[in-house]
mmCIF file of C-alpha atoms and ligand atoms in Angstrom:
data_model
loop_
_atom_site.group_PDB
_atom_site.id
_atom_site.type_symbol
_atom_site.label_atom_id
_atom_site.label_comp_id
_atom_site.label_asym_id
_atom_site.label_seq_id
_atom_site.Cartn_x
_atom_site.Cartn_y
_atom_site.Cartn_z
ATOM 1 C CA UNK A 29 15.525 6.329 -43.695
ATOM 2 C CA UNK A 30 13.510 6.889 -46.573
ATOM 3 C CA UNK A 31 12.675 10.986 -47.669
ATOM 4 C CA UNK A 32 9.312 11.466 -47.575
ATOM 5 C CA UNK A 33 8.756 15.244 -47.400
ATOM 6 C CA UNK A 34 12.260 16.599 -48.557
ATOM 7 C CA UNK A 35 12.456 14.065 -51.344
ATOM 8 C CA UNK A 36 14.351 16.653 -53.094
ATOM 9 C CA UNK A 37 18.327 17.287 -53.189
ATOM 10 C CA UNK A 38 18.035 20.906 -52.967
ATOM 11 C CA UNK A 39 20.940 23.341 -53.340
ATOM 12 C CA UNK A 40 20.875 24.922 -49.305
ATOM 13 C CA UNK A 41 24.527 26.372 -49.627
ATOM 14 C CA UNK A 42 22.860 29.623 -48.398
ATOM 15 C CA UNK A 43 21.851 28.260 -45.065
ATOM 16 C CA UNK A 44 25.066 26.452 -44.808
ATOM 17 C CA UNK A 45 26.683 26.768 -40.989
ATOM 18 C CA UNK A 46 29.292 29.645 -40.794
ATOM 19 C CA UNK A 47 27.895 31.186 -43.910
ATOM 20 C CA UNK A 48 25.436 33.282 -43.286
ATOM 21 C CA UNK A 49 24.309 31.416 -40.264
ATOM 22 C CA UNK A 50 26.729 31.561 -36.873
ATOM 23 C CA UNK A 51 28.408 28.331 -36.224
ATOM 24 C CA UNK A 52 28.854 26.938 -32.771
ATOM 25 C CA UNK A 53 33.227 25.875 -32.719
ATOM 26 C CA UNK A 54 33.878 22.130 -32.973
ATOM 27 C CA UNK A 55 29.871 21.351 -33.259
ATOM 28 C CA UNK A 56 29.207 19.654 -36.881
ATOM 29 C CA UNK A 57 26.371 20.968 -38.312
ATOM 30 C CA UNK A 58 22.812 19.729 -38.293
ATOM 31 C CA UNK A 59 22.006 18.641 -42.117
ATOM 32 C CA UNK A 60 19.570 20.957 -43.612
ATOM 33 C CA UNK A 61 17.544 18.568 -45.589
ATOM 34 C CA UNK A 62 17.222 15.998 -42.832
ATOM 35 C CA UNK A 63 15.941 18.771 -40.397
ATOM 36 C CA UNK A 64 13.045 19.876 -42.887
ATOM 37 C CA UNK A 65 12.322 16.382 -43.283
ATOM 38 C CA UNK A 66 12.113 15.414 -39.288
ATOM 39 C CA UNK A 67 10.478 18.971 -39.256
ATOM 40 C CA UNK A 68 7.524 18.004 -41.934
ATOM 41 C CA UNK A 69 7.207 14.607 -40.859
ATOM 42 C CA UNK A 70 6.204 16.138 -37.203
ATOM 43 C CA UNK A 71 3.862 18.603 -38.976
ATOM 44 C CA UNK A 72 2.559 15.373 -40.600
ATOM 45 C CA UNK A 73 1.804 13.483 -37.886
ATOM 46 C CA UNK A 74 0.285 16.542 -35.736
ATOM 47 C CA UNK A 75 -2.525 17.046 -38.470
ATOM 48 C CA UNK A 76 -3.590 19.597 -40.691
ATOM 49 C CA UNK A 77 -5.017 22.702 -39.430
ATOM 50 C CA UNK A 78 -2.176 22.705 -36.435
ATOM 51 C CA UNK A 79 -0.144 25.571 -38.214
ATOM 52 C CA UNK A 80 0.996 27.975 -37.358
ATOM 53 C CA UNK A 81 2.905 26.518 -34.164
ATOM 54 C CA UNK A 82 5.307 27.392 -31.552
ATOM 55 C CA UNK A 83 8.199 24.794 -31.647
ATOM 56 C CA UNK A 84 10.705 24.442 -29.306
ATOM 57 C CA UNK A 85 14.626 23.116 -28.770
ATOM 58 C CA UNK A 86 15.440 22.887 -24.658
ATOM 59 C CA UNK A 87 19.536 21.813 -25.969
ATOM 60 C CA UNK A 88 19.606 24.331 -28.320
ATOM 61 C CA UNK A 89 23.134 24.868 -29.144
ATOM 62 C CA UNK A 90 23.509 27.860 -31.675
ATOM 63 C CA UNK A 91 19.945 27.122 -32.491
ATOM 64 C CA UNK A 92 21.118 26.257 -36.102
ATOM 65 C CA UNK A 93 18.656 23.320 -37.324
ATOM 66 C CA UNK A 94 15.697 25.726 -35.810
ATOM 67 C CA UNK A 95 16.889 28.728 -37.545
ATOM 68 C CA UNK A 96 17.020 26.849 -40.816
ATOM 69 C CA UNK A 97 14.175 25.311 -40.118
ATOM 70 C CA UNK A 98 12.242 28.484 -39.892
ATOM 71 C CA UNK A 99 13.542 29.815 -42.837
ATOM 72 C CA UNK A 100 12.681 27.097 -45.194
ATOM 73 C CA UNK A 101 8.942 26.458 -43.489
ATOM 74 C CA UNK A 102 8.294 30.252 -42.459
ATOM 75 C CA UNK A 103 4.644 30.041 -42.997
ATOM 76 C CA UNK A 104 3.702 26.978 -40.731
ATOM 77 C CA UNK A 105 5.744 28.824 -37.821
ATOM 78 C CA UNK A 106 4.837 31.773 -35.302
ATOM 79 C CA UNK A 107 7.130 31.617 -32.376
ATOM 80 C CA UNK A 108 10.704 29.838 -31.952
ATOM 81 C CA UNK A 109 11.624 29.014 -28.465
ATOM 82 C CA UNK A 110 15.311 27.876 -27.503
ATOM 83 C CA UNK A 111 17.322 27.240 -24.295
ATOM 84 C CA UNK A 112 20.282 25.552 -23.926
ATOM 85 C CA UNK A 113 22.556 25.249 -20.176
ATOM 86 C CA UNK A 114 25.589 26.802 -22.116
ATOM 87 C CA UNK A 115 25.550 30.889 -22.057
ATOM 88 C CA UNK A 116 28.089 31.149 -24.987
ATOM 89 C CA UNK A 117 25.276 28.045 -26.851
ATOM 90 C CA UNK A 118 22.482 30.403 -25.836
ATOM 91 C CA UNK A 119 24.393 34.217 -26.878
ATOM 92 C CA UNK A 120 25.266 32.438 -30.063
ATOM 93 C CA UNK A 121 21.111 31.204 -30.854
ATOM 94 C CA UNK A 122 20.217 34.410 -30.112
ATOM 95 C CA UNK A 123 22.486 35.978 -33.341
ATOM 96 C CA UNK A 124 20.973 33.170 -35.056
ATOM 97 C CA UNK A 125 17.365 33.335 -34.598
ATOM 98 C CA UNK A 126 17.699 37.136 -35.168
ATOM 99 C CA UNK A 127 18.993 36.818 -38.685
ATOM 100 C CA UNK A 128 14.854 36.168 -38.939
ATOM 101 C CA UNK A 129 14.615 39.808 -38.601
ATOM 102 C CA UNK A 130 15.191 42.448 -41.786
ATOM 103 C CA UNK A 131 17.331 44.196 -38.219
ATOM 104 C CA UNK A 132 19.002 41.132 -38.008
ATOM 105 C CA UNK A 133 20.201 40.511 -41.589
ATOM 106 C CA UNK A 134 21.516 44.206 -41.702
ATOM 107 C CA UNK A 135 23.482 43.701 -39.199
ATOM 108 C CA UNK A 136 25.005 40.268 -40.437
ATOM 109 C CA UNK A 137 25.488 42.492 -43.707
ATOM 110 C CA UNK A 138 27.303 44.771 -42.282
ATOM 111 C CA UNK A 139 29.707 42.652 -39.872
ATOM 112 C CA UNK A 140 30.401 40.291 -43.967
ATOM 113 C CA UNK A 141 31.022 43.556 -45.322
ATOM 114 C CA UNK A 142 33.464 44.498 -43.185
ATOM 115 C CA UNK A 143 35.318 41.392 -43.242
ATOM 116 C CA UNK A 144 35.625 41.677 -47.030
ATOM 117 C CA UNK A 145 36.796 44.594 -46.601
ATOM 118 C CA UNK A 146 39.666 43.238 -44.625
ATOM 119 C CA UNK A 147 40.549 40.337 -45.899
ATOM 120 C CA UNK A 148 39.312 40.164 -49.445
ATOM 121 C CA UNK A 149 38.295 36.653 -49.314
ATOM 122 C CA UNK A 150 35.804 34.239 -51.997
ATOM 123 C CA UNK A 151 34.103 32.648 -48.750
ATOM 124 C CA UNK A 152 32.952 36.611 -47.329
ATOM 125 C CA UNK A 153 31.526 37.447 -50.686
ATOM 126 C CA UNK A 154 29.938 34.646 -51.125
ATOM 127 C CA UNK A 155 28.205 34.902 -48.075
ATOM 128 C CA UNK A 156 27.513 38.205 -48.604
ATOM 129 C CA UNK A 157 25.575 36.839 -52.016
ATOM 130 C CA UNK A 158 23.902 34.077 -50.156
ATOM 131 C CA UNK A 159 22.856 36.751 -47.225
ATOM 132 C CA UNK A 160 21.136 39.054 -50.415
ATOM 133 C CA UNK A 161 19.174 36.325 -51.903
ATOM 134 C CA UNK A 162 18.257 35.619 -48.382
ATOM 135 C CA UNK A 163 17.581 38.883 -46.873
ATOM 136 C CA UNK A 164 15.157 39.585 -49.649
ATOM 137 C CA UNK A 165 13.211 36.315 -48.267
ATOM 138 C CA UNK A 166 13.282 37.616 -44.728
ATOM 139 C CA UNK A 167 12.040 41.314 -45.763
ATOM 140 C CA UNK A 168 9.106 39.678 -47.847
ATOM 141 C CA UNK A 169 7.991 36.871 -45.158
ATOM 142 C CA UNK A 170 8.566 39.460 -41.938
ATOM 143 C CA UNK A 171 6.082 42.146 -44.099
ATOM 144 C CA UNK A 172 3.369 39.360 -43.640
ATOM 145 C CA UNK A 173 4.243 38.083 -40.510
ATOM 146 C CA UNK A 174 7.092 38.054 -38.569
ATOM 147 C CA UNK A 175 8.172 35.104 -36.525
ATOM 148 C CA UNK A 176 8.831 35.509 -32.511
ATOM 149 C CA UNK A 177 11.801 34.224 -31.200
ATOM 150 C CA UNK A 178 13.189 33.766 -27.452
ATOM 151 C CA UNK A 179 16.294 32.359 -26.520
ATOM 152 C CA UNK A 180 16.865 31.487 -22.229
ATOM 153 C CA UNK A 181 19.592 29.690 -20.416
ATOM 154 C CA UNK A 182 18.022 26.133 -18.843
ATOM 155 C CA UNK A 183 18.678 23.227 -17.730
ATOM 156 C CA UNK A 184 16.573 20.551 -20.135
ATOM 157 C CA UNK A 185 16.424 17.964 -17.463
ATOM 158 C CA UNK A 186 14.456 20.569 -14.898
ATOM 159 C CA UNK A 187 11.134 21.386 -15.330
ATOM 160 C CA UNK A 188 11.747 23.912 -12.829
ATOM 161 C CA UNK A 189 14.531 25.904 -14.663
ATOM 162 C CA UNK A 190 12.676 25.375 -17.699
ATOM 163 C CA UNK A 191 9.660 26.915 -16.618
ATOM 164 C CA UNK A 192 11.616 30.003 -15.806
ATOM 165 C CA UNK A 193 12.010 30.438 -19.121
ATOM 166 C CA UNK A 194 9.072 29.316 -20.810
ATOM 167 C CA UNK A 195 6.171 30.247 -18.216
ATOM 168 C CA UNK A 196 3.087 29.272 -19.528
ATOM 169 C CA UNK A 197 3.776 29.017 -22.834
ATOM 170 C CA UNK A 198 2.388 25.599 -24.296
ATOM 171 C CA UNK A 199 4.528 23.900 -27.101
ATOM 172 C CA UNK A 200 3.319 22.270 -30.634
ATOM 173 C CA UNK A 201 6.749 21.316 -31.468
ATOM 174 C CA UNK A 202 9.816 20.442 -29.283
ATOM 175 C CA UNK A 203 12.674 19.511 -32.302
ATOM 176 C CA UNK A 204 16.250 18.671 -30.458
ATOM 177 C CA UNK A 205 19.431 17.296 -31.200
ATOM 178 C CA UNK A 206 20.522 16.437 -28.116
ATOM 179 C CA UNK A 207 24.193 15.758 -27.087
ATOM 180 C CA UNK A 208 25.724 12.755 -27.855
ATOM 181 C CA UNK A 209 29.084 12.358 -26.136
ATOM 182 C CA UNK A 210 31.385 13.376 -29.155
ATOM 183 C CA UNK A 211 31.227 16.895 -29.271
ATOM 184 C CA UNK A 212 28.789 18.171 -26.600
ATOM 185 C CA UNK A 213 27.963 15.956 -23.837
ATOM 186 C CA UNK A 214 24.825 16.220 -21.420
ATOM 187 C CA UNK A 215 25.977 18.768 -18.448
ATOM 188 C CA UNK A 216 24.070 19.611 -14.961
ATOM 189 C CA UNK A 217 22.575 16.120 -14.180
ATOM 190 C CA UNK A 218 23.273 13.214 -12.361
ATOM 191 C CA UNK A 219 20.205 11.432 -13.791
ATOM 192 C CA UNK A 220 21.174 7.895 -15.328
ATOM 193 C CA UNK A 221 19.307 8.774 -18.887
ATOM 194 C CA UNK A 222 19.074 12.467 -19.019
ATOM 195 C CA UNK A 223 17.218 12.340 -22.468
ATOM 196 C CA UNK A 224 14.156 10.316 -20.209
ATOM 197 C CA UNK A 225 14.554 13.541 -17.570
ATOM 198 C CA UNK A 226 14.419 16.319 -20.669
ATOM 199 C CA UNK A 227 10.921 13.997 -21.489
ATOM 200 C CA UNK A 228 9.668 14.033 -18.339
ATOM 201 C CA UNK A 229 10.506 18.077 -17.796
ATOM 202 C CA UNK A 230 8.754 18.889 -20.999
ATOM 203 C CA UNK A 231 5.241 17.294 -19.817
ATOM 204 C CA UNK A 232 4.177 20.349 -18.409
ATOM 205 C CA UNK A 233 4.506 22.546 -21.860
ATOM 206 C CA UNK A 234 3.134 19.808 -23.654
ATOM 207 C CA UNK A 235 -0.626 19.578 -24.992
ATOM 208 C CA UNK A 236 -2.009 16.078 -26.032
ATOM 209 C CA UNK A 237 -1.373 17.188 -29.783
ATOM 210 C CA UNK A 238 2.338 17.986 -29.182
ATOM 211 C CA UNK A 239 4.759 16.326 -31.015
ATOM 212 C CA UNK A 240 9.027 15.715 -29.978
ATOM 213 C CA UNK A 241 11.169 14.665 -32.351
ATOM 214 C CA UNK A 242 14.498 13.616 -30.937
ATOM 215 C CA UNK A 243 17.932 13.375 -32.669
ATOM 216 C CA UNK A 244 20.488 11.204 -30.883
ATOM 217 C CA UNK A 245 23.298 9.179 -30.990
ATOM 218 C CA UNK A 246 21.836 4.734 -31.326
ATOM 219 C CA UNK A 247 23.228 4.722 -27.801
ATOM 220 C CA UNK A 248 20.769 6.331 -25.962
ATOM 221 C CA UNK A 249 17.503 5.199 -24.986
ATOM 222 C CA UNK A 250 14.650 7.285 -26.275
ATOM 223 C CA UNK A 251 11.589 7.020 -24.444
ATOM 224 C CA UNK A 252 9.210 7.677 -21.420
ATOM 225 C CA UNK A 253 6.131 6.021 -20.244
ATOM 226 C CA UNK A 254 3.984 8.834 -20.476
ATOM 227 C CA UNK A 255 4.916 8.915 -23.944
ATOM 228 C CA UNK A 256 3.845 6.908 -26.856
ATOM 229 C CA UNK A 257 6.661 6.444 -29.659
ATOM 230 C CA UNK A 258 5.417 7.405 -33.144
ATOM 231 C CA UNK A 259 8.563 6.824 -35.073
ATOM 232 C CA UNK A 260 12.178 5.664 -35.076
ATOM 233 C CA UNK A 261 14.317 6.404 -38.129
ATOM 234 C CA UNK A 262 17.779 5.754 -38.671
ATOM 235 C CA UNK A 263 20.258 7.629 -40.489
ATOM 236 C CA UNK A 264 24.006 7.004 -40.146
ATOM 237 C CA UNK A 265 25.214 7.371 -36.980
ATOM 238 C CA UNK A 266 21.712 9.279 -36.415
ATOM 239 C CA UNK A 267 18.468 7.671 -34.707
ATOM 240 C CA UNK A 268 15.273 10.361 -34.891
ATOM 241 C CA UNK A 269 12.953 9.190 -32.633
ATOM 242 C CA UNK A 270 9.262 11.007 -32.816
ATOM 243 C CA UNK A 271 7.040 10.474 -29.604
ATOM 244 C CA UNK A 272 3.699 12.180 -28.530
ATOM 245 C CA UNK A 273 2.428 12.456 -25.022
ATOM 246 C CA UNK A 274 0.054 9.927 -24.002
HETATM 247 C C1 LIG B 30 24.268 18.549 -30.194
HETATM 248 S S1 LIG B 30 24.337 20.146 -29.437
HETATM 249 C C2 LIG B 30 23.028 20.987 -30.248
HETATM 250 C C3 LIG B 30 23.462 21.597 -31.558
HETATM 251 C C4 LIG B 30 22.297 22.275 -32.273
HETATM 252 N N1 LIG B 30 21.382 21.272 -32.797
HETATM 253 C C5 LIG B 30 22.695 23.197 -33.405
HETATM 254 O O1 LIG B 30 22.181 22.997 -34.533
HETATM 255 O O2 LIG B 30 23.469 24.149 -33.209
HETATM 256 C C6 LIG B 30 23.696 19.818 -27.837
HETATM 257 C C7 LIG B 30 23.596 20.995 -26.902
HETATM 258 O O3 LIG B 30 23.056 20.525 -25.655
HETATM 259 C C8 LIG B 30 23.535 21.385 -24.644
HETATM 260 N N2 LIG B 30 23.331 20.758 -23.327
HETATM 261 C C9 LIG B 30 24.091 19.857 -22.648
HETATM 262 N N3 LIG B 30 23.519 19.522 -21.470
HETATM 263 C C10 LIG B 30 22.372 20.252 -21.385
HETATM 264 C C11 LIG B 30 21.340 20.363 -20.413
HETATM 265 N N4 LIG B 30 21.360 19.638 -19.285
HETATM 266 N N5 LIG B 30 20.326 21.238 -20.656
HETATM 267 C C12 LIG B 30 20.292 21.978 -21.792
HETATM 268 N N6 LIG B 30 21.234 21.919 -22.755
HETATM 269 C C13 LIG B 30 22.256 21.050 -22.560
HETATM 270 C C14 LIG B 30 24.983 21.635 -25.008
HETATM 271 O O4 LIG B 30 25.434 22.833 -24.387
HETATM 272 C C15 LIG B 30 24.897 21.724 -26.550
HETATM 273 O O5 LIG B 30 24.812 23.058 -26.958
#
């Protein structure tokens, strides 16, 4: 896969999993740079004058890439949604998404603080110097506007127990890395290709302008028939596959 938006190799130690952002044990981290790339790409392809938009992750996780995501493209974003069937996945996207808050950060501060305090260690000030340079961000870009966030337990291959969470809330963006067997695998379905169920539960939020961008494993098959495929990218053991509804 070729960069097209994020053509640069920028320095994103700051928004580095377990840093400043909460890490989800055992779950590798989403890359930063290929997120804002998948991210841009889908801004790309949903046209200009679509921003700022509500985007969406139904297998959330700790809500990492979406968190970082928002961050780095703060001004093209008013509302992050995120669900995921795991309660400890959704409790930990919650601390995440609220590090977009000044109330947020000063909390984070406070918890680094007091872990240098105790154990006087290179990795807790350094996050505490990557949370300053990035707290100053937050203050700045929440003074404008601030972004809304809502986190929900759901199961992505139910429109039903979706709904519950989302109401009527229509999505721009739906942005998930969904599981691929090694470290998270798909729970609560018996459906033989539960990423084709997640497609088919997300209809009902979806306008004819929405976009879904789909990180998977090259194993699973990535498409619907209400859905026309816009792109399919490959990157390691990644495929992104971006799809609009018909
Ligand atoms: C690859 S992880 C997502 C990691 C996330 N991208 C991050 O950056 O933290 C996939 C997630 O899908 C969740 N999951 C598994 N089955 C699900 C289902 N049926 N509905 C919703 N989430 C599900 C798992 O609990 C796991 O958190």
């Amino acid at each position: 896969m070729e960069y097209k938006f994020a053509t640069e190799r920028a320095n994103y130690t700051d928004l580095a999993s377990g840093n400043v952002f909460y890490s989800l044990p055992e779950h590798p981290a989403f890359p930063v740079r290929l997120a804002s790339e998948i991210y841009q790409r889908c801004l790309d392809l949903r046209g200009k004058g679509s921003v700022p938009c509500t985007i969406y992750d139904p297998c959330c996780g700790a809500a990492y890439h979406l968190s970082t995501i928002a961050y780095l493209h703060w001004d093209s974003i008013c509302r992050v949604i995120c669900s995921d069937i795991d309660e400890k996945a959704a409790q930990l996207a919650r601390r995440n998404l609220g590090l977009l808050t000044p109330g947020g950060m000063e909390g984070r501060s406070r918890e680094i603080s007091a872990m240098i305090r105790l154990y006087d260690k290179q990795s807790h000030k350094s996050a505490l110097e990557s949370l300053t340079r990035m707290q100053e961000q937050v203050n700045r870009l929440t003074a404008v506007r601030p972004i809304q966030t809502k986190v929900f337990r759901a199961n992505a291959t139910e429109a039903t127990s979706m709904k519950e969470g989302l109401q009527s809330t229509e999505i721009d963006l739906v942005f998930s890395d969904i599981p691929y067997g090694q470290h998270s695998q798909w729970e609560g379905t018996q459906a033989s290709n539960p990423a084709w169920a997640m497609l088919e539960a997300l209809l009902g939020f979806l306008s004819p302008q929405s976009i879904v961008a789909i990180t998977s494993d090259k194993l699973q098959k990535i498409g619907h028939e209400k859905y026309q495929r816009l792109e399919k990218l490959q990157l390691g053991k990644r495929q992104i596959t971006i799809l609009k509804p018909l």
